[in-house]
Amino acid sequence: MEFNDDAVKMQDDVGKPWRYEEDGCTVTRTCVWSAPGCHPVGCGLKVYVKDGEVVKIEGDENHPVTKGRLCVRCLAMKDFLYHPDRIIYPMKRDRADRGKDKWERCSWDEAIAIIKKNYDEVKEKYGVQSMVAFMGTGRQGNIGATGAHRVLGTPNGCYPLSGFSCYGPRVSITMDVIGSSYPEIDYAGGLPGGYEDPAFTVPEIIIQWGKEPIYSSPDGFFGHAIIDLMKRGAKLINVNPRITWTGSRAIENVRLRPGTDAALAMAMLNVIIEEKLYDAEFVDLWCYGFEQLAERVKEMPPSKAAEICEVPEEQIIRVARLYANAKPASIAWGVSIDQSPNGSQAGQAILALMSITGNMDVPGGQVLVDMTAGDGGMQEDIDSVGWPEMKQELRDTIIGREEFPFYTGGLKMSQADRQLDALETGKPYGIHLTWLGETNIIAPTCSAQPKRWYDALRKVDFNFATDTWMTPTIQGCCDVVLPLASSLEMETIVPTHYGGSPNYVGALNKCVKCGEAVPEWELYRILGLALNPEAWENREKDFKEFYDIAMMRAYEFDYDELQEKVVIQRDVSYRKYETGKLRPDGAKGFNTSTGRIQLYSPMFEAVGENPLPYYFEAPTTPISTPELAKEYPFTMMSGAREIGYFHSEGRQIEKLRDLCPDPLVELNPKDAETYGIKAGDWVRIENPWGLAFLKAKVTPIIKEGYIQAQHGWWFPEEDAEAPHLYGVWKSNINTLIPHSRMGKLGFGAPFRTTLVKISKAHEDDLVEADRFGLEGEDGKPLVHTDNFFRIDDPTLDPTAR
Amino acid sequence: MSEYGLLIDYEYCTNCHSCEVACEETHDFPPEARGIRVFEDGPFEYADGKWNWNYVPVPSDRCDLCARRVMNHQQPACVHHCLAQVMQFGRIDDLVEEFKKKPRQVLWMPN
């Protein structure tokens, strides 16, 4: 291809204002955060609008981190905005027609009036605690907290994923151990010079622990920063049962048995302490409980961990030395740790690794948020909107409070598993109204035992949803739907890590309007004024003021300034334990009860948990349940992300579906041969709890005896009505995850350690999934019974008897 | 006038698909007939425990290096949006010099 050299001299849009005109289009520079679903990374976009319609989307090269780069979900966003299946008007349906595709468009006024009528009736008859606001993941509005506490006025906001197995455990544990939110790896996100900034140091080693961030950009972290750092010399160590793509470029792959992370981390601590590879000065000045920790990890020599984790002893020693000797080094903590019932202890031990090696809050290590100058208190501000005003006796009714005080007290949300128990059994009290806030509970994403959730939700007096798409959950269970706006239809802010990490804050600048969809925070105000006016009247005059008060009061800039600048970096500073910036009171040290990093946790002790890390076997493994393993010899892992989808979202969009058209289960070539399964065959996966069908992907990246199943699948092109519900049961791997197998703090679930058996399936078998677990052999609906299982009392497990 | 092409550092291509979807969006191509496609080699393990797993984006016959964009002084859509920043657009003569600097790269000169 030939060009005239002068004609193709490259220019860019660096320095352009937040809004400008170009070729008959109005171009708006903005950042994005759900919808389309994503965590608060806030990638930069240039949105070209003509005659009120988006005609083109480009990555914004002004963004200090993403620099014009964009993932497929934003590149295909026009198809999201204008897809015929998107919900852009309120809809209603008669309660008797749940599961039937009999939706009718209605006005906002009518929809709100229906919700209010039901709300008032339930409130009067059963009290506000009989209502629950459920939330999904990664969304802007915190329906589980603000929606529950301030809009409905109930203490029961709930993230329904069994054991809150995503990020919540991580934040709760780190708040206790280091007095901060999750300490993200340092990728120079807040430094004006980026990776080349003199304040930054490229880490010598990055451990990706149960994490492949390049495809998920998790929690607010731009995943491809890993690639940027690799190019600049960082070496990777992957801790992962599978070989991932980055694993093919890593210097070590620690292929541990899933769920054994705590044993590995303790053994690494054992080596580092034994060989005196830790930062003695930092430990002496800033850590609490080092001697007790040292004593505890003596119980886990590398030889013992090698047996538990099924990795070579020498590799554990080698990796511990590599990590401890690298200056600096960082650890990226993945959701697979949050998803383990033993994850609280694994997390505690990983935080100890970061701390005793002197990598906490140093350039190229883990970065902590400045508690005195911005984001520090923000998450708490949002979470607590409505909570402080709630009467104590009402707060005390939050589901799961007595059993799980650390969970319910810290997150101010009802415990997920106990919430299902309450729905099923009416104990401690019945649930009569729910709000499904952007959560597709019954798709294999946001719950364990989705068929039980489905049965339970269908019996609730009134359910309404707020969402961007029709989902199997709404189709099966809801009576009213309110339409939510996408990122391009609203004004709000996106702080990385929900404000829990420094780096940067972005503005979402409104570009277009679609139908009658409204942004989350605006929706809170509309609903709040109707349902719970005393909490909303005479407060913020509009939603913009709500941001300024609730979300931005700690920043030195306001919403208008952010809108104009589009992104404001948070000016990362380091070693803040020396400068008093980690504590709201300005004292030196960490924001914990001892002022130090609590390697020994007094809080854990106070709530009945062991104050030091320890290992316990996951609830369903060949070791903990050997009888079960005889019949179900495979260990199923789940949760790995595909870049085109955000969990259960995106399968209607042709360009994204093309990247991953079918639900896939990975299995080792030897296992495939043994079971006569070829690539592309349907595989039947079953265990005592559930049944799912996925297509085989035969690959050596997974060890023999393990399978990795994709989550999130449903088929928008299939029959909408119950019981099929867009094929939501066909590939529903969460039906195989037992309910209520959390750790003592109420966190974790066996999403990566479930025993199953596999066989080759035929297309005709697939319909079975619509009946299994929903009706008995007599064709009558199954009745689900109590299942108050606790990890420390396996005799309560009805299925293990 | 000079010959132009694409230099791709496949050591860092993560198969994020951004080049493919950016191409579809820019040219209104359907997914099955787009201007670039990422091919996979591997994954497989060698006897020494090293893994071979490479992705290589390959322009199709309809790739015109985003002629309309580049004449408007903008990078081709795939180059602009590549998450791993592994693609360079430029004069073949210049790209050859870059090509010599590191292994695991490919140089493309489309039609």
Tab-separated table of C-alpha atoms in Angstrom, chain A residues 334-629:
chain	number	residue	atom	x	y	z
A	334	GLY	CA	-7.306	-12.210	42.258
A	335	VAL	CA	-10.955	-12.995	42.804
A	336	SER	CA	-10.162	-16.696	43.042
A	337	ILE	CA	-8.943	-15.989	46.572
A	338	ASP	CA	-12.183	-14.183	47.451
A	339	GLN	CA	-14.014	-17.203	46.072
A	340	SER	CA	-12.428	-19.664	48.471
A	341	PRO	CA	-13.953	-20.361	51.902
A	342	ASN	CA	-10.331	-20.263	53.166
A	343	GLY	CA	-9.770	-17.020	51.251
A	344	SER	CA	-9.831	-14.751	54.298
A	345	GLN	CA	-6.779	-16.575	55.618
A	346	ALA	CA	-5.088	-16.678	52.211
A	347	GLY	CA	-5.635	-12.934	51.927
A	348	GLN	CA	-4.295	-12.325	55.409
A	349	ALA	CA	-1.127	-14.291	54.535
A	350	ILE	CA	-0.706	-12.487	51.200
A	351	LEU	CA	-0.989	-9.126	52.961
A	352	ALA	CA	1.688	-10.351	55.347
A	353	LEU	CA	3.927	-11.200	52.366
A	354	MET	CA	3.478	-7.694	50.920
A	355	SER	CA	4.166	-6.160	54.326
A	356	ILE	CA	7.161	-8.009	55.719
A	357	THR	CA	9.029	-7.688	52.425
A	358	GLY	CA	8.677	-3.900	52.672
A	359	ASN	CA	6.551	-3.571	49.547
A	360	MET	CA	3.611	-1.771	51.133
A	361	ASP	CA	3.109	1.751	49.781
A	362	VAL	CA	6.440	1.974	47.978
A	363	PRO	CA	7.016	2.816	44.269
A	364	GLY	CA	6.400	-0.304	42.199
A	365	GLY	CA	4.911	-2.176	45.164
A	366	GLN	CA	1.350	-1.948	46.478
A	367	VAL	CA	-0.226	1.506	46.655
A	368	LEU	CA	-2.528	2.728	49.399
A	369	VAL	CA	-5.067	5.503	49.307
A	370	ASP	CA	-4.341	8.872	50.901
A	371	MET	CA	-6.894	9.091	53.704
A	372	THR	CA	-6.414	12.810	54.241
A	373	ALA	CA	-6.706	14.175	50.723
A	374	GLY	CA	-9.461	12.557	48.803
A	375	ASP	CA	-10.661	9.122	48.086
A	376	GLY	CA	-10.055	7.692	51.531
A	377	GLY	CA	-13.436	8.105	53.072
A	378	MET	CA	-15.399	7.991	49.877
A	379	GLN	CA	-16.466	4.373	49.813
A	380	GLU	CA	-17.653	4.680	53.353
A	381	ASP	CA	-19.571	7.828	52.456
A	382	ILE	CA	-21.411	6.052	49.653
A	383	ASP	CA	-21.991	2.869	51.592
A	384	SER	CA	-23.301	4.673	54.561
A	385	VAL	CA	-25.793	6.917	52.792
A	386	GLY	CA	-28.976	6.191	54.699
A	387	TRP	CA	-27.340	3.872	57.237
A	388	PRO	CA	-26.488	6.456	59.920
A	389	GLU	CA	-30.072	7.720	59.901
A	390	MET	CA	-31.505	4.218	60.342
A	391	LYS	CA	-32.772	3.374	63.799
A	392	GLN	CA	-30.565	0.939	65.694
A	393	GLU	CA	-33.356	-1.590	66.257
A	394	LEU	CA	-33.974	-1.675	62.516
A	395	ARG	CA	-30.253	-2.036	61.719
A	396	ASP	CA	-30.134	-4.949	64.124
A	397	THR	CA	-32.614	-6.878	61.987
A	398	ILE	CA	-30.113	-7.193	59.101
A	399	ILE	CA	-30.113	-10.816	57.945
A	400	GLY	CA	-27.123	-12.805	59.237
A	401	ARG	CA	-26.061	-10.273	61.886
A	402	GLU	CA	-25.606	-12.619	64.820
A	403	GLU	CA	-23.812	-15.342	62.899
A	404	PHE	CA	-21.653	-13.059	60.750
A	405	PRO	CA	-21.047	-9.734	62.539
A	406	PHE	CA	-17.805	-9.013	60.623
A	407	TYR	CA	-19.588	-9.351	57.261
A	408	THR	CA	-22.820	-7.542	58.093
A	409	GLY	CA	-21.136	-4.919	60.257
A	410	GLY	CA	-18.334	-4.140	57.832
A	411	LEU	CA	-20.175	-4.279	54.529
A	412	LYS	CA	-23.542	-3.186	55.955
A	413	MET	CA	-25.219	-5.820	53.817
A	414	SER	CA	-27.148	-8.947	54.626
A	415	GLN	CA	-25.193	-12.215	54.360
A	416	ALA	CA	-25.918	-13.691	50.924
A	417	ASP	CA	-26.494	-17.324	51.904
A	418	ARG	CA	-28.637	-16.444	54.889
A	419	GLN	CA	-30.653	-14.146	52.640
A	420	LEU	CA	-31.612	-17.138	50.483
A	421	ASP	CA	-32.393	-19.119	53.628
A	422	ALA	CA	-34.711	-16.301	54.730
A	423	LEU	CA	-36.438	-16.230	51.344
A	424	GLU	CA	-36.962	-19.999	51.425
A	425	THR	CA	-37.911	-20.530	55.041
A	426	GLY	CA	-39.348	-17.226	56.211
A	427	LYS	CA	-36.797	-17.276	59.058
A	428	PRO	CA	-35.915	-15.078	60.872
A	429	TYR	CA	-38.713	-13.321	58.982
A	430	GLY	CA	-40.382	-13.455	55.585
A	431	ILE	CA	-39.286	-11.423	52.549
A	432	HIS	CA	-42.132	-9.743	50.689
A	433	LEU	CA	-40.585	-7.239	48.288
A	434	THR	CA	-37.332	-7.239	46.353
A	435	TRP	CA	-35.498	-4.832	44.086
A	436	LEU	CA	-33.251	-6.562	41.566
A	437	GLY	CA	-30.737	-3.842	40.811
A	438	GLU	CA	-28.742	-4.793	37.724
A	439	THR	CA	-28.226	-8.311	38.904
A	440	ASN	CA	-29.032	-11.323	36.793
A	441	ILE	CA	-29.228	-13.602	39.834
A	442	ILE	CA	-30.365	-16.775	38.117
A	443	ALA	CA	-27.808	-16.635	35.301
A	444	PRO	CA	-24.614	-18.432	36.341
A	445	THR	CA	-22.939	-15.308	37.654
A	446	CYS	CA	-24.221	-13.896	40.856
A	447	SER	CA	-25.418	-16.753	43.059
A	448	ALA	CA	-24.815	-20.343	44.018
A	449	GLN	CA	-27.870	-22.570	43.546
A	450	PRO	CA	-29.685	-20.236	41.120
A	451	LYS	CA	-32.646	-22.622	40.794
A	452	ARG	CA	-33.317	-22.219	44.485
A	453	TRP	CA	-33.061	-18.434	44.163
A	454	TYR	CA	-35.443	-18.589	41.210
A	455	ASP	CA	-38.019	-20.630	43.116
A	456	ALA	CA	-37.712	-18.383	46.140
A	457	LEU	CA	-37.949	-15.112	44.207
A	458	ARG	CA	-41.005	-16.254	42.282
A	459	LYS	CA	-42.856	-16.631	45.581
A	460	VAL	CA	-42.136	-13.084	46.748
A	461	ASP	CA	-45.195	-10.780	46.723
A	462	PHE	CA	-43.577	-8.142	44.509
A	463	ASN	CA	-40.293	-7.877	42.605
A	464	PHE	CA	-39.112	-4.960	40.520
A	465	ALA	CA	-35.915	-4.539	38.536
A	466	THR	CA	-33.714	-1.751	37.276
A	467	ASP	CA	-31.597	-2.768	34.314
A	468	THR	CA	-30.336	-2.058	30.821
A	469	TRP	CA	-31.392	-5.393	29.268
A	470	MET	CA	-34.160	-7.930	29.598
A	471	THR	CA	-32.621	-10.867	31.463
A	472	PRO	CA	-33.780	-14.371	32.412
A	473	THR	CA	-34.076	-13.142	36.013
A	474	ILE	CA	-36.411	-10.287	35.087
A	475	GLN	CA	-38.360	-12.475	32.672
A	476	GLY	CA	-38.784	-15.167	35.324
A	477	CYS	CA	-39.417	-13.169	38.470
A	478	CYS	CA	-40.257	-9.476	38.093
A	479	ASP	CA	-43.407	-7.373	37.867
A	480	VAL	CA	-42.006	-3.961	36.892
A	481	VAL	CA	-38.758	-2.934	35.158
A	482	LEU	CA	-37.246	0.541	35.128
A	483	PRO	CA	-34.756	1.364	32.357
A	484	LEU	CA	-31.217	2.360	33.236
A	485	ALA	CA	-28.936	4.586	31.200
A	486	SER	CA	-25.584	3.575	29.788
A	487	SER	CA	-22.289	5.347	30.408
A	488	LEU	CA	-22.873	7.649	27.446
A	489	GLU	CA	-26.256	8.808	28.727
A	490	MET	CA	-25.256	10.214	32.085
A	491	GLU	CA	-23.136	12.582	34.086
A	492	THR	CA	-21.280	11.066	36.984
A	493	ILE	CA	-17.775	10.196	38.127
A	494	VAL	CA	-15.595	7.090	38.019
A	495	PRO	CA	-12.982	6.741	40.750
A	496	THR	CA	-10.645	3.756	40.273
A	497	HIS	CA	-11.354	0.947	42.746
A	498	TYR	CA	-14.545	2.644	43.856
A	499	GLY	CA	-12.317	5.283	45.434
A	500	GLY	CA	-10.341	2.721	47.413
A	501	SER	CA	-7.090	3.178	45.507
A	502	PRO	CA	-5.320	6.332	44.368
A	503	ASN	CA	-4.496	6.730	40.629
A	504	TYR	CA	-7.222	8.808	38.988
A	505	VAL	CA	-10.821	9.962	38.847
A	506	GLY	CA	-12.716	10.329	35.570
A	507	ALA	CA	-15.849	12.172	34.495
A	508	LEU	CA	-18.697	10.548	32.631
A	509	ASN	CA	-19.855	13.284	30.311
A	510	LYS	CA	-23.323	12.878	28.841
A	511	CYS	CA	-23.341	12.410	25.065
A	512	VAL	CA	-26.841	11.203	24.139
A	513	LYS	CA	-30.183	10.102	25.512
A	514	CYS	CA	-31.857	6.765	24.738
A	515	GLY	CA	-35.602	6.521	25.297
A	516	GLU	CA	-36.510	7.176	28.919
A	517	ALA	CA	-33.523	5.506	30.555
A	518	VAL	CA	-32.094	7.255	33.616
A	519	PRO	CA	-28.758	6.995	35.465
A	520	GLU	CA	-28.583	5.070	38.737
A	521	TRP	CA	-28.160	8.002	41.093
A	522	GLU	CA	-31.008	9.903	39.449
A	523	LEU	CA	-33.147	6.811	39.762
A	524	TYR	CA	-32.404	6.659	43.500
A	525	ARG	CA	-33.711	10.149	43.878
A	526	ILE	CA	-36.880	9.500	41.853
A	527	LEU	CA	-37.653	6.294	43.740
A	528	GLY	CA	-36.528	7.678	47.077
A	529	LEU	CA	-38.786	10.730	46.820
A	530	ALA	CA	-41.731	8.432	46.082
A	531	LEU	CA	-41.091	5.648	48.588
A	532	ASN	CA	-39.138	7.107	51.463
A	533	PRO	CA	-39.570	10.899	51.140
A	534	GLU	CA	-38.306	11.826	54.607
A	535	ALA	CA	-34.844	10.576	53.572
A	536	TRP	CA	-34.843	12.641	50.371
A	537	GLU	CA	-36.956	15.792	50.675
A	538	ASN	CA	-35.036	18.970	51.456
A	539	ARG	CA	-31.714	17.255	50.913
A	540	GLU	CA	-29.668	17.421	47.683
A	541	LYS	CA	-31.435	19.596	45.112
A	542	ASP	CA	-30.422	17.315	42.263
A	543	PHE	CA	-28.294	14.287	41.568
A	544	LYS	CA	-25.306	16.463	40.725
A	545	GLU	CA	-25.362	17.888	44.206
A	546	PHE	CA	-25.640	14.330	45.446
A	547	TYR	CA	-22.263	13.587	43.858
A	548	ASP	CA	-20.682	16.670	45.279
A	549	ILE	CA	-21.927	15.830	48.751
A	550	ALA	CA	-21.864	12.061	48.849
A	551	MET	CA	-19.058	11.176	46.477
A	552	MET	CA	-16.766	14.121	46.050
A	553	ARG	CA	-16.720	16.037	49.298
A	554	ALA	CA	-13.257	14.720	50.077
A	555	TYR	CA	-11.733	15.891	46.793
A	556	GLU	CA	-10.166	19.277	46.260
A	557	PHE	CA	-12.101	19.628	42.989
A	558	ASP	CA	-15.820	19.623	42.255
A	559	TYR	CA	-17.877	17.966	39.581
A	560	ASP	CA	-17.693	20.894	37.137
A	561	GLU	CA	-13.900	20.988	37.225
A	562	LEU	CA	-13.681	17.244	36.693
A	563	GLN	CA	-16.080	17.413	33.757
A	564	GLU	CA	-13.861	19.934	32.021
A	565	LYS	CA	-10.623	18.053	32.704
A	566	VAL	CA	-12.247	14.641	32.042
A	567	VAL	CA	-9.545	12.844	34.087
A	568	ILE	CA	-7.748	14.083	37.178
A	569	GLN	CA	-4.807	12.057	38.451
A	570	ARG	CA	-4.709	11.576	42.193
A	571	ASP	CA	-1.030	12.329	42.614
A	572	VAL	CA	0.265	9.122	44.160
A	573	SER	CA	2.553	9.632	47.119
A	574	TYR	CA	4.464	6.849	48.808
A	575	ARG	CA	5.416	5.659	52.296
A	576	LYS	CA	2.465	7.539	53.700
A	577	TYR	CA	2.777	5.676	57.001
A	578	GLU	CA	5.713	8.037	57.585
A	579	THR	CA	3.779	11.185	56.701
A	580	GLY	CA	0.475	10.633	58.498
A	581	LYS	CA	-1.533	10.393	55.290
A	582	LEU	CA	-2.911	6.937	55.927
A	583	ARG	CA	-4.939	7.997	58.934
A	584	PRO	CA	-7.790	10.506	59.045
A	585	ASP	CA	-6.297	11.870	62.293
A	586	GLY	CA	-3.012	12.642	60.517
A	587	ALA	CA	-0.917	10.521	62.908
A	588	LYS	CA	1.906	8.414	61.510
A	589	GLY	CA	1.324	4.725	60.936
A	590	PHE	CA	-1.538	2.689	59.546
A	591	ASN	CA	-5.260	3.215	60.047
A	592	THR	CA	-5.731	0.210	62.350
A	593	SER	CA	-6.443	-0.134	66.050
A	594	THR	CA	-2.728	-0.675	66.764
A	595	GLY	CA	-1.536	1.889	64.193
A	596	ARG	CA	0.490	-0.904	62.605
A	597	ILE	CA	-0.111	-3.562	59.996
A	598	GLN	CA	-1.893	-6.259	61.961
A	599	LEU	CA	-0.209	-9.508	61.034
A	600	TYR	CA	-2.101	-10.758	64.077
A	601	SER	CA	-5.685	-9.534	63.844
A	602	PRO	CA	-7.403	-8.497	67.078
A	603	MET	CA	-10.639	-7.962	65.133
A	604	PHE	CA	-10.691	-11.505	63.774
A	605	GLU	CA	-10.167	-12.702	67.301
A	606	ALA	CA	-13.037	-10.552	68.561
A	607	VAL	CA	-15.496	-12.062	66.082
A	608	GLY	CA	-14.495	-15.655	66.805
A	609	GLU	CA	-12.065	-16.146	63.916
A	610	ASN	CA	-8.466	-17.193	64.349
A	611	PRO	CA	-6.302	-14.022	64.554
A	612	LEU	CA	-3.546	-15.638	62.446
A	613	PRO	CA	-3.647	-17.249	58.999
A	614	TYR	CA	-4.323	-20.983	58.876
A	615	TYR	CA	-5.147	-23.526	56.215
A	616	PHE	CA	-8.257	-25.631	55.947
A	617	GLU	CA	-9.381	-27.903	53.171
A	618	ALA	CA	-12.169	-26.636	50.910
A	619	PRO	CA	-15.608	-28.160	51.601
A	620	THR	CA	-15.865	-30.444	48.572
A	621	THR	CA	-12.560	-31.970	47.464
A	622	PRO	CA	-11.193	-35.502	47.151
A	623	ILE	CA	-9.634	-34.961	50.599
A	624	SER	CA	-12.550	-33.427	52.511
A	625	THR	CA	-15.253	-35.559	50.877
A	626	PRO	CA	-13.513	-38.724	49.585
A	627	GLU	CA	-16.775	-40.672	49.236
A	628	LEU	CA	-18.246	-37.951	47.050
A	629	ALA	CA	-15.036	-37.868	44.992
